[in-house]
Short mmCIF file of C-alpha atoms in Angstrom, two decimals:
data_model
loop_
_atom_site.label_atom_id
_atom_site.label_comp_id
_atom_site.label_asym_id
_atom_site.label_seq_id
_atom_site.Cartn_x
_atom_site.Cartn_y
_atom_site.Cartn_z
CA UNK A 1 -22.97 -23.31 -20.73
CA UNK A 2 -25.62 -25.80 -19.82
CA UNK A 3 -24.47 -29.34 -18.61
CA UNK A 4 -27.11 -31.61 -17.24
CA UNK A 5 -25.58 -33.40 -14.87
CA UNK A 6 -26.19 -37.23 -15.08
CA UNK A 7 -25.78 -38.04 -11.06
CA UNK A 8 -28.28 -36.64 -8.74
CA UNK A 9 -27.13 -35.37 -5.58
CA UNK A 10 -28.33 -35.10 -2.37
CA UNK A 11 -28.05 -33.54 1.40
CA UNK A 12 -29.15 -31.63 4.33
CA UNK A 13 -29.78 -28.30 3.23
CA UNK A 14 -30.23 -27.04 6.93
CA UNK A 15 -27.80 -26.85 9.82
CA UNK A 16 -27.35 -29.63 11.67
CA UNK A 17 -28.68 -30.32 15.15
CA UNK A 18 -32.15 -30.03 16.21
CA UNK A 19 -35.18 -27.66 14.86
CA UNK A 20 -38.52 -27.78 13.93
CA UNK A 21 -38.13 -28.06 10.63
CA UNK A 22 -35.69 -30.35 8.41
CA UNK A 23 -35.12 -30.16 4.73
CA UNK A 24 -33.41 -32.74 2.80
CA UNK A 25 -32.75 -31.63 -1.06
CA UNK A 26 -32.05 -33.58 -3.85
CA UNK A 27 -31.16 -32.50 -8.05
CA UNK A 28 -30.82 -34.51 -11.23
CA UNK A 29 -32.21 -36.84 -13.58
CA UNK A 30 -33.35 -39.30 -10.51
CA UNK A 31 -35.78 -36.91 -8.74
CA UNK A 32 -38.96 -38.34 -10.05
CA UNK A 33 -37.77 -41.71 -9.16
CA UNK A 34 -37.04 -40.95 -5.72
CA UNK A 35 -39.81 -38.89 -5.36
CA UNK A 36 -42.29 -41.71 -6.44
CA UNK A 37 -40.39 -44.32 -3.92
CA UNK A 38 -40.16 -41.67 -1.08
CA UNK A 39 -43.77 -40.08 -1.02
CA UNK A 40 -45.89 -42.72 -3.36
CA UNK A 41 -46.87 -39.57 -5.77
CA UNK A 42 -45.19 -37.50 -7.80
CA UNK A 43 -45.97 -34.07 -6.57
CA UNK A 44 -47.41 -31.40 -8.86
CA UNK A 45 -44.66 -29.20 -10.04
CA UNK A 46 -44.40 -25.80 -7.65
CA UNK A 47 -47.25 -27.04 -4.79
CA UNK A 48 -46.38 -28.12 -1.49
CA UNK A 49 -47.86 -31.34 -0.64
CA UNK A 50 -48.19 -32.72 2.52
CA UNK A 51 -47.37 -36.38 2.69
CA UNK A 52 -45.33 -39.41 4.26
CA UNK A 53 -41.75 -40.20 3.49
CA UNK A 54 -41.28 -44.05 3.53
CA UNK A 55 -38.50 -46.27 3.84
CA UNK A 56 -37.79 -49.07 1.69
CA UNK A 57 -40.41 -51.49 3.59
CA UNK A 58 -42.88 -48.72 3.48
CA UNK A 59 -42.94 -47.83 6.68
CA UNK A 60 -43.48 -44.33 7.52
CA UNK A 61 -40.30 -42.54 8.32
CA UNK A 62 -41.16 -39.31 8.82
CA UNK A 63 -44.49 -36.55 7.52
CA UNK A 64 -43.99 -33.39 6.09
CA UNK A 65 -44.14 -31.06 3.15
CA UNK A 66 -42.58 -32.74 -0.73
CA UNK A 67 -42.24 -29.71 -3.47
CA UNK A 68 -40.69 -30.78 -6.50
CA UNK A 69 -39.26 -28.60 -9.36
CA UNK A 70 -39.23 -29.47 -13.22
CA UNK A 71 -36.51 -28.75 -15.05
CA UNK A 72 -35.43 -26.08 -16.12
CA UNK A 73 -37.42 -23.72 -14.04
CA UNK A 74 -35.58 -24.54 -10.33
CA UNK A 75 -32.68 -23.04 -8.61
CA UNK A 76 -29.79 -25.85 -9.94
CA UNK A 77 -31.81 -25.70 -13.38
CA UNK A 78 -32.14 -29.30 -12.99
CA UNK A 79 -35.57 -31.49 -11.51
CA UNK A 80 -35.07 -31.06 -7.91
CA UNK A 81 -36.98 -32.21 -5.07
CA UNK A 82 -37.14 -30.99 -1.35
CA UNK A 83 -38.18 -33.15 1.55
CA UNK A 84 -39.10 -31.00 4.70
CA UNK A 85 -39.49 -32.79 7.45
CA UNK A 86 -39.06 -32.67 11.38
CA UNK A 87 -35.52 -31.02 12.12
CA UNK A 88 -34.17 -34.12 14.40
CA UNK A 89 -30.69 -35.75 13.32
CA UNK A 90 -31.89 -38.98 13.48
CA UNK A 91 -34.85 -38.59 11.52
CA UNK A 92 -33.04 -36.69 9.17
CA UNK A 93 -30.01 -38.87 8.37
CA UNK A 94 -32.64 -41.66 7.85
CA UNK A 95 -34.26 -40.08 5.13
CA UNK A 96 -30.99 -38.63 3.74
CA UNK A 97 -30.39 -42.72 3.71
CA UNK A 98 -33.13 -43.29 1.99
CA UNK A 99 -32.52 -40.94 -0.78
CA UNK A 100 -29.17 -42.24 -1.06
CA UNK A 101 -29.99 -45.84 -1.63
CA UNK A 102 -32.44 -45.11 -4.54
CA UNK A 103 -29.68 -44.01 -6.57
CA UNK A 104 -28.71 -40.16 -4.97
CA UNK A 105 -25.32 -39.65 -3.96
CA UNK A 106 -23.82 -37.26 -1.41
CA UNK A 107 -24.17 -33.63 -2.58
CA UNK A 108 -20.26 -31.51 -2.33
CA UNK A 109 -19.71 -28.65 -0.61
CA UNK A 110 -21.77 -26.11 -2.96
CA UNK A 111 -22.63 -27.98 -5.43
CA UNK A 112 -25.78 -27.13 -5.60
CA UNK A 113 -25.04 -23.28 -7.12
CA UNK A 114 -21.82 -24.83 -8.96
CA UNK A 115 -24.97 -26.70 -10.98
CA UNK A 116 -26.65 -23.42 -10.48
CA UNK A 117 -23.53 -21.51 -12.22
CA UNK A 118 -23.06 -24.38 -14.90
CA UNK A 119 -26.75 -24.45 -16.32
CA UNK A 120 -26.88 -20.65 -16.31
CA UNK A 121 -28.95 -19.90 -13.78
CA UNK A 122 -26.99 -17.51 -12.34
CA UNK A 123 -23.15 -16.13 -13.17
CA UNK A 124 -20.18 -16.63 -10.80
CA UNK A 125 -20.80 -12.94 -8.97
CA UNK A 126 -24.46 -14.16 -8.11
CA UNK A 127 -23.20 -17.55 -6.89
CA UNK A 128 -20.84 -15.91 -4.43
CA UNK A 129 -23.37 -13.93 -3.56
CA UNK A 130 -25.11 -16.97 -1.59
CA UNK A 131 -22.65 -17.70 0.35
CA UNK A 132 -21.83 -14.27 1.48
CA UNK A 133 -25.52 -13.69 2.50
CA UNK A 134 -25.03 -16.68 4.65
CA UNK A 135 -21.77 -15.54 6.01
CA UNK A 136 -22.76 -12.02 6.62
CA UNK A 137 -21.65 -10.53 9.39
CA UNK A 138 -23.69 -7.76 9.54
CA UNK A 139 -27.30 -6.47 8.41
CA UNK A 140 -25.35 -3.93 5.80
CA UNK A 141 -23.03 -6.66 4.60
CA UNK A 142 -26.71 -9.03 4.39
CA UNK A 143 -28.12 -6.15 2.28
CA UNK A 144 -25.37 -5.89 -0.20
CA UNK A 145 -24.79 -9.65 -0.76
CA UNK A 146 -28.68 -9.57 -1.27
CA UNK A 147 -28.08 -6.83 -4.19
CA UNK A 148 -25.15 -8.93 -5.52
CA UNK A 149 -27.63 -12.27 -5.60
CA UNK A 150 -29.98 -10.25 -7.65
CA UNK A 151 -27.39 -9.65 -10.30
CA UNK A 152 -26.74 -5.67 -9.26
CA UNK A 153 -22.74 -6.28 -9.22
CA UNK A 154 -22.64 -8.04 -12.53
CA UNK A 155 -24.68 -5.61 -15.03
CA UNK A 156 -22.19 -3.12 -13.47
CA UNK A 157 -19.02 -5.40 -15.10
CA UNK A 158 -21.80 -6.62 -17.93
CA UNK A 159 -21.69 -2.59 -18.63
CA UNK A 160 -17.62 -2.71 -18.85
CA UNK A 161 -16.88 -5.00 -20.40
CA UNK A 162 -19.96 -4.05 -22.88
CA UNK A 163 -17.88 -0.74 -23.22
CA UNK A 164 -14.31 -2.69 -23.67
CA UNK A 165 -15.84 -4.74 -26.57
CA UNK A 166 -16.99 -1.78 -28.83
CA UNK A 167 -13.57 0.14 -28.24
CA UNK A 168 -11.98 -3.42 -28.68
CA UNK A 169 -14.17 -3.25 -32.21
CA UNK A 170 -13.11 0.26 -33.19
CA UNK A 171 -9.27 0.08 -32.68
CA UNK A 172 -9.41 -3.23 -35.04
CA UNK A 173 -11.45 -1.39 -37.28
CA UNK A 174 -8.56 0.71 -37.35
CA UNK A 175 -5.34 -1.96 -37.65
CA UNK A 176 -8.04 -3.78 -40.59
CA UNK A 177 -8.27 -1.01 -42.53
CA UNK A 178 -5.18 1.10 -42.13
CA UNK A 179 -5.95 2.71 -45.98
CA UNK A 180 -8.73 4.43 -44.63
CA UNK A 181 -7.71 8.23 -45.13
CA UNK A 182 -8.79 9.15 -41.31
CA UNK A 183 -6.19 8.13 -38.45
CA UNK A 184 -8.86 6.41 -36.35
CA UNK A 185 -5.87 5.98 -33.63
CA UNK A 186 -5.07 9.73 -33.41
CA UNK A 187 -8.38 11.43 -34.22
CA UNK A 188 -9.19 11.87 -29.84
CA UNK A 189 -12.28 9.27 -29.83
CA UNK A 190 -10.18 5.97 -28.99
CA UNK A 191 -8.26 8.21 -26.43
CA UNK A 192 -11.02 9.31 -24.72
CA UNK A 193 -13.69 6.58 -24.59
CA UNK A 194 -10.50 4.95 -23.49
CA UNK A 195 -9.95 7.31 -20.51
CA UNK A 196 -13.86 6.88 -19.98
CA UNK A 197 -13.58 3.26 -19.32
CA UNK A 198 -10.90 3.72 -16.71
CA UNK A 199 -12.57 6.33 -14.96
CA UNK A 200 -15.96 3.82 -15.07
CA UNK A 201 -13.82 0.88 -13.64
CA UNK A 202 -12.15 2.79 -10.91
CA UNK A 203 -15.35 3.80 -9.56
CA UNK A 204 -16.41 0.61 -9.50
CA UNK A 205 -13.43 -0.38 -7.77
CA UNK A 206 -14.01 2.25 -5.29
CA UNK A 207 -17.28 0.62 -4.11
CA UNK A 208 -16.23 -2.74 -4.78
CA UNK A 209 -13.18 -2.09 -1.78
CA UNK A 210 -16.23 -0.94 0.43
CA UNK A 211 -17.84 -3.74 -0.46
CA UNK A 212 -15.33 -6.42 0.01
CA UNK A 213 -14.32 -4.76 3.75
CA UNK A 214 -18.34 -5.34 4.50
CA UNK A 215 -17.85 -8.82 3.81
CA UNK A 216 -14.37 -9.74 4.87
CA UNK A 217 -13.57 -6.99 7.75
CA UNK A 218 -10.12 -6.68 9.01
CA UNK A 219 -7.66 -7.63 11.12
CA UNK A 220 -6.64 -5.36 14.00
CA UNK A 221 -4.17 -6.28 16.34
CA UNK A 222 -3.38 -4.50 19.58
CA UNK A 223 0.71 -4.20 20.47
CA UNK A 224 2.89 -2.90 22.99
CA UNK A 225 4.87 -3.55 26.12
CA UNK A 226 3.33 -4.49 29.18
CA UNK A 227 0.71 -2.53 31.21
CA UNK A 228 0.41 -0.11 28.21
CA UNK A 229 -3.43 -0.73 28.50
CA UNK A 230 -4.16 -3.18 25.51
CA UNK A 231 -6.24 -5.30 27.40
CA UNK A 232 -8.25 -1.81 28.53
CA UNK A 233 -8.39 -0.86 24.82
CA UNK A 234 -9.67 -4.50 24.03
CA UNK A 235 -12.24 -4.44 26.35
CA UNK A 236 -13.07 -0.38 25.48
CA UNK A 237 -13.57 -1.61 21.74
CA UNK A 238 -15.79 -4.63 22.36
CA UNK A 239 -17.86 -3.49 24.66
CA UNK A 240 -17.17 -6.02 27.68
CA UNK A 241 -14.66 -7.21 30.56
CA UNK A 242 -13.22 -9.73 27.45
CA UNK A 243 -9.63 -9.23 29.02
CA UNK A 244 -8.76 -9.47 32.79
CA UNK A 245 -7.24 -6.03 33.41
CA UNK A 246 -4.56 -5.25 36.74
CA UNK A 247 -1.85 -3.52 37.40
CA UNK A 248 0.30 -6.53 37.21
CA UNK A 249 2.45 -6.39 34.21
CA UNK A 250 2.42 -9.38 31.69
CA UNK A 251 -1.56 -10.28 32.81
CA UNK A 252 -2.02 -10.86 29.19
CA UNK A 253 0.00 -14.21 27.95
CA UNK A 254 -2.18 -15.96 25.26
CA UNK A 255 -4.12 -14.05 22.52
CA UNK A 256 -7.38 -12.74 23.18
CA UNK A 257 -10.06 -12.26 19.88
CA UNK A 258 -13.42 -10.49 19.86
CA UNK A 259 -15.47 -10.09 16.98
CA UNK A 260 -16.81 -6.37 16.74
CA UNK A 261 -18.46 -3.88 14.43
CA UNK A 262 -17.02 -0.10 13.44
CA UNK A 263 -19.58 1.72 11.94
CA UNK A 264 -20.73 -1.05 10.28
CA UNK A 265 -17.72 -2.80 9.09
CA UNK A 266 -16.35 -6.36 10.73
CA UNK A 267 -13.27 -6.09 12.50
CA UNK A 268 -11.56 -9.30 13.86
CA UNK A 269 -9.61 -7.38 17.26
CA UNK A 270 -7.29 -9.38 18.30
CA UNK A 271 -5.20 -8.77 22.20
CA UNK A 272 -1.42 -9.57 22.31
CA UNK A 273 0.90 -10.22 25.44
CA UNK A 274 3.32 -7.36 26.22
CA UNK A 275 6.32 -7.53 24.00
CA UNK A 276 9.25 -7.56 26.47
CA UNK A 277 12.49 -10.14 26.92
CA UNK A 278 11.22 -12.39 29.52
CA UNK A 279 12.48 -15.56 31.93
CA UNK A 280 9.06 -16.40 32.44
CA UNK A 281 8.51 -19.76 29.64
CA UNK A 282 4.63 -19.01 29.70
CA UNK A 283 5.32 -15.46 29.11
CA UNK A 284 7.68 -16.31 26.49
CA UNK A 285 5.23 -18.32 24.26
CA UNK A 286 2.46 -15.28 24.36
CA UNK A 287 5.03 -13.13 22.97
CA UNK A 288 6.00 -15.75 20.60
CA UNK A 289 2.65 -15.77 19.30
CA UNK A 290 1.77 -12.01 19.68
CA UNK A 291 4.68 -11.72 17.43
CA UNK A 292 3.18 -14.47 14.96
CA UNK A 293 -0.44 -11.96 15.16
CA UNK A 294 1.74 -9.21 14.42
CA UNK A 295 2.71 -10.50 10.91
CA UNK A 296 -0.93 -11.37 10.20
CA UNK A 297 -2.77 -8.32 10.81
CA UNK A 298 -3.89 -5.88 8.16
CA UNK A 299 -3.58 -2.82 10.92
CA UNK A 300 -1.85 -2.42 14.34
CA UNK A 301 -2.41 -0.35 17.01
CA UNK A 302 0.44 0.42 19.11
CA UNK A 303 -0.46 1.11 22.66
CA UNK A 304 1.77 2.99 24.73
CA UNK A 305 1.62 4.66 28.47
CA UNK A 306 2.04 8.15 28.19
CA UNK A 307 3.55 8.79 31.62
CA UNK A 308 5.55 5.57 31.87
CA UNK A 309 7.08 5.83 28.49
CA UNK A 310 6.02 9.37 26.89
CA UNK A 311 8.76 9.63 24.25
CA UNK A 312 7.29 5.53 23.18
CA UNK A 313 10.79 4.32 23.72
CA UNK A 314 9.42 0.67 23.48
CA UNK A 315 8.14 0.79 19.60
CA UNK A 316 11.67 1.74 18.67
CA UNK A 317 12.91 -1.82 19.97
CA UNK A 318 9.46 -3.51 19.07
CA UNK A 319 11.00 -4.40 15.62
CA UNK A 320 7.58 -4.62 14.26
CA UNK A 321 6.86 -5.99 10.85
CA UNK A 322 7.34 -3.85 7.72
CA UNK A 323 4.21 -2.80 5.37
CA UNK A 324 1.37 -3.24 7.87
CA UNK A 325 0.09 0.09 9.00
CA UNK A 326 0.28 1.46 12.64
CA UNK A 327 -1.75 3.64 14.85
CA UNK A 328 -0.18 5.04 17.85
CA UNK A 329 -2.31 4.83 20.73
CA UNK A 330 -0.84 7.35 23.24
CA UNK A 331 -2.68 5.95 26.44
CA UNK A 332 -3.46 7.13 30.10
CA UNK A 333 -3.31 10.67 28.89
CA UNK A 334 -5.82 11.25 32.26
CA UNK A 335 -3.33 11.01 34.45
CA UNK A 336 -1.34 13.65 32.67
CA UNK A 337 -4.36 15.88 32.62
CA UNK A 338 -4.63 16.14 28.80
CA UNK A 339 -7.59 15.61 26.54
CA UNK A 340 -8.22 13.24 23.72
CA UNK A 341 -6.82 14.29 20.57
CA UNK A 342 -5.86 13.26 17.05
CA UNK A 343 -2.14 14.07 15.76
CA UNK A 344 0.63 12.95 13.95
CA UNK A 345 3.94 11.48 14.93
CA UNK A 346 7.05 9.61 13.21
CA UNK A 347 4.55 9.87 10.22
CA UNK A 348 2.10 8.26 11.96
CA UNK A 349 -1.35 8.91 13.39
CA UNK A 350 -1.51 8.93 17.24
CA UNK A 351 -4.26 9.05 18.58
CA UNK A 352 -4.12 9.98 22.68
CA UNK A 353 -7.39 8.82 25.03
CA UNK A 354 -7.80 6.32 28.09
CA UNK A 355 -8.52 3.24 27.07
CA UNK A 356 -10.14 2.71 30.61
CA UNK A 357 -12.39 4.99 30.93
CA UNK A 358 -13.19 5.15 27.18
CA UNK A 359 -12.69 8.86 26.69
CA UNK A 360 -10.95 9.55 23.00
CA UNK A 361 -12.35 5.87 21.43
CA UNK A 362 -14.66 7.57 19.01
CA UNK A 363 -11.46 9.32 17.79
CA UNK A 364 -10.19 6.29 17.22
CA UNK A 365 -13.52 4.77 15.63
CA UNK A 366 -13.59 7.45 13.34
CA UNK A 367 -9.43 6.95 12.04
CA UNK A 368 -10.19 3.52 11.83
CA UNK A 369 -12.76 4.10 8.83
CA UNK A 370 -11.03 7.21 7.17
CA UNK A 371 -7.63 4.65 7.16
CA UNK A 372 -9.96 1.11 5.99
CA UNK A 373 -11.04 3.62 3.04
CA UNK A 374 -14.73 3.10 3.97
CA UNK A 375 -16.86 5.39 2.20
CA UNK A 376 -19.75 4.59 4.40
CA UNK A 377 -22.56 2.28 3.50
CA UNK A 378 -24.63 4.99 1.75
CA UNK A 379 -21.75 4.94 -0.83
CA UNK A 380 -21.61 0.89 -0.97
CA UNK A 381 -23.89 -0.76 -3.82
CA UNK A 382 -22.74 -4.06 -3.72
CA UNK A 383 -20.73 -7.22 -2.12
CA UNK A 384 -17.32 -7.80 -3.23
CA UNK A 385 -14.29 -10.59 -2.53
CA UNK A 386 -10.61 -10.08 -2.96
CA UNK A 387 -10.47 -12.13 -6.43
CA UNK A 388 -12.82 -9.27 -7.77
CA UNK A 389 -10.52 -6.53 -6.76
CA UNK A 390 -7.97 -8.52 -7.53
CA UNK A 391 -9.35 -9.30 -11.17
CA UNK A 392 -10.58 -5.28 -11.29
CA UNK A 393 -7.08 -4.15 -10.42
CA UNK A 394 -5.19 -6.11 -13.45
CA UNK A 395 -7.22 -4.99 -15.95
CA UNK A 396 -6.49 -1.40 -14.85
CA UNK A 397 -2.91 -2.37 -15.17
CA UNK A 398 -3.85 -3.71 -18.81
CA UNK A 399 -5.91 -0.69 -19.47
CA UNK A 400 -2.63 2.04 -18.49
CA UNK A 401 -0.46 -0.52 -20.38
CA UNK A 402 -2.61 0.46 -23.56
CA UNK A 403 -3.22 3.89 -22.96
CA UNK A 404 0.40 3.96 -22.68
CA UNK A 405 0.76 2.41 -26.32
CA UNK A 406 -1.50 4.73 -27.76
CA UNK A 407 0.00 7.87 -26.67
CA UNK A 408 3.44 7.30 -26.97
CA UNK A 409 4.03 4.97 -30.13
CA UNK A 410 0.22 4.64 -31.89
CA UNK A 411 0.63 0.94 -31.07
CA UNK A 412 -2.93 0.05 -32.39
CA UNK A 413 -1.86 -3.70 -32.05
CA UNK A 414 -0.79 -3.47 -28.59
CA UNK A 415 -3.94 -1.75 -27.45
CA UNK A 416 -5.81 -4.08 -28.54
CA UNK A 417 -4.28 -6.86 -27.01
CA UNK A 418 -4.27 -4.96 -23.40
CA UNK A 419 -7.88 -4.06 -24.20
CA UNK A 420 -8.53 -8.23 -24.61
CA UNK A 421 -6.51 -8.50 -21.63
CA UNK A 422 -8.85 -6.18 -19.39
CA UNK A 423 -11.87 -8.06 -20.95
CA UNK A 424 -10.59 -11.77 -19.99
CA UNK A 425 -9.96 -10.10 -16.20
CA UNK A 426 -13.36 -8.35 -15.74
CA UNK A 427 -15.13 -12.07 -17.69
CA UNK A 428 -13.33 -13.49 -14.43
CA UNK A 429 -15.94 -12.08 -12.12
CA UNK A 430 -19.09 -13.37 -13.87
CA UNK A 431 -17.74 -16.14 -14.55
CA UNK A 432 -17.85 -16.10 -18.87
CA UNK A 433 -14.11 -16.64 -18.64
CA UNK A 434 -12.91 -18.81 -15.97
CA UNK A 435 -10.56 -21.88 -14.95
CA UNK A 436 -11.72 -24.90 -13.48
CA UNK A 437 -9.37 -24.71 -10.56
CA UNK A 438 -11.06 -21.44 -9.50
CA UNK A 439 -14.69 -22.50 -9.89
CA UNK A 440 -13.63 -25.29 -7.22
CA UNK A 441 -12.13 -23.36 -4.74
CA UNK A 442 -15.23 -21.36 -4.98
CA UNK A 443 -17.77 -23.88 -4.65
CA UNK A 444 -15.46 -25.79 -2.03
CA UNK A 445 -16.11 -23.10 0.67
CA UNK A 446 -20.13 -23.33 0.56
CA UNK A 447 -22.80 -25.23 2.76
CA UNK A 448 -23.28 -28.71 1.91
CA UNK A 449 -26.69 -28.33 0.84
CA UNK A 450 -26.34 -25.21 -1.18
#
């Protein structure tokens, strides 16, 4: 797929604001160019050189440390050339200048990897990879998106659809030569390897679900009527005084976010005001937009006094959104004298503790993961996003949609389609099949600069 670019780009491949070191990078044709006008000497391939950067007048704009790239051996595939330089804005932007008026242009969001992607230096899974190493939110997350970047993710969907192709081969073997005295449809081989391949993909699913709650987390949203003890769970969670916390009903009247780990895994908490009818117009808008948070979480916890309401009256008339999941959160159980436990209830899990004093919260910890579907870390090989499972998940749809044909009517045709099908969604991930509409909403969400 490689397509040498005829622009060269350019930008500020660290973050912005002041640091000892700045790097300005640049890829394309022009890099020798610049790199003669900017430093006087074309630096030897792969050495750092220590030099001055010059404006246009030759006067010295900055010293620091040129390494320049040759084609194809860099990261874009393309010459490229990094400046690195003093990390000041001003001194940066003026070099950036200078690049840009000897012919660069202003580098997009990611383009760097897109030209990365497109001269096959790396596939689509890898390029993601980048950016989740920079987003990660947590060393585990880090160490997966590192195994992703080195390509661990893709041999595992290289090794599918590997296994798609020669079944793909073997059933048109079949529908090509159909005088052949051996049914190769009906003979058990097709059927199994068949079976094999969804078994293979499942698993990968499996760890690819683990993977993408290591990188994207969840969103948990704390619910229930006033003085239930949200803001107590909130703070219990976290790990600090995030919420104020009295005995005043309705304390809570905006929403309240924290950013936490559980056992690894990101979870976005979020704090709600009490759900209740209300006079009270600032009281009315945090319900308005605890109800808003309500529709947007991917798990709730309904919190609910266990001596002020013990039969949890107030859910009943919560009228909480359909198809999110819910966790009863039987609070204050102290005060009746009970211990922490884990039940059931309404076909829910309820899980009774005090949120003050944080007795029963590793109870809660634990439900959290068993309910995400985290196998743990240990079980985790690699970084995932929801277009993976999402890709993943319709060729297992294609996949049953074949198995079905075979089975039922010996519809060698059909299964070969689905089996084409499956091999088109899994070529998603890597990138060998893909539209140019996704490849820039990929790139779109990168650093400028990488």
């Amino acid at each position: 797929m490689s397509t040498y670019s005829q622009d060269t780009i350019a930008a500020i491949a660290t973050p912005s604001g002041r640091g000892g070191v700045g790097i300005i990078r640049l890829s394309g044709p022009l890099v020798e160019e610049i790199a003669l006008a900017v430093t006087a000497a074309l630096p030897p391939p792969r050495y750092a050189c220590f030099c001055d950067f010059m404006d246009a007048d030759a006067e010295v704009i900055d010293q620091g440390i040129a390494l320049y790239f040759r084609a194809p051996h860099s990261f874009t595939g393309e010459d490229v050339l990094e400046l690195q330089g003093h990390g000041g804005p001003v001194v940066m932007d003026m070099l950036l200048e200078r690049c840009l008026k000897l012919g660069a242009r202003l580098a997009r969001p990611g383009e760097f990897s897109e030209r990365a992607y497109l001269n096959d230096k790396m596939d689509l899974a890898q390029a993601e990879a980048i950016a989740d190493l920079i987003d990660s939110e947590t060393a585990t997350a880090a160490r997966l998106a590192t195994r992703s970047l080195q390509g661990h993710f893709s041999r595992k969907i290289h090794e599918l659809v590997d296994a798609l192709i020669r079944l793909r081969m073997y059933v048109e073997a079949a529908i090509d030569f159909p005088e052949e005295e051996i049914d190769f449809l009906s003979d058990g081989k097709v059927s199994a390897d068949l079976l094999d391949v969804i078994d293979k993909i499942r698993e990968v699913r499996a760890k690819a679900s683990s993977g993408r709650l290591l990188r994207d987390g969840i969103s948990l949203v704390i619910a229930g009527e006033p003085n239930a003890g949200k803001s107590s769970l909130l703070n219990a969670l976290a790990g600090t005084d995030t919420a104020i916390v009295t005995e005043v009903p309705g304390t809570t009247r905006d929403v309240l976010r924290e950013r936490i780990q559980i056992g690894g895994v990101p979870v976005h908490l979020v704090d709600t005001a009490g759900l209740r009818e209300t006079s009270d117009q600032v009281e009315r808008e945090g319900v308005r937009r605890a109800r808003e948070e309500l529709h947007q979480a991917d798990q709730l916890l309904w919190v609910y006094d266990a001596g002020a309401d013990p039969d949890n009256k107030g859910m009943q008339q919560a009228d909480l959104p359909a198809g999110i999941p819910v966790t009863l959160i039987c609070n204050k159980v102290d005060k009746l004298g009970e211990a922490p436990q884990k039940t059931s209830r309404d076909g829910m899990v309820e899980i009774s503790q005090c949120a003050s004093s944080g007795e029963g919260l590793e109870l809660l910890q634990e439900h959290l993961l068993q309910s995400m579907g985290f196998q743990g870390a240990e079980n985790t090989e690699f970084i995932a996003r929801r277009r993976h499972l999402d890709a993943i998940d319709r060729a297992l749809v294609s996949l049953h949609k074949g198995r079905e044909a075979l089975e039922q009517h010996q519809a060698g045709e059909l299964l070969a389609e689905d089996l084409r099908q499956a091999q088109l969604a899994l070529s998603e991930i890597t990138g060998e099949f893909s539209a140019d509409d996704l490849l820039g909403e990929i790139f779109s969400s990168f650093c400028i600069g990488k």
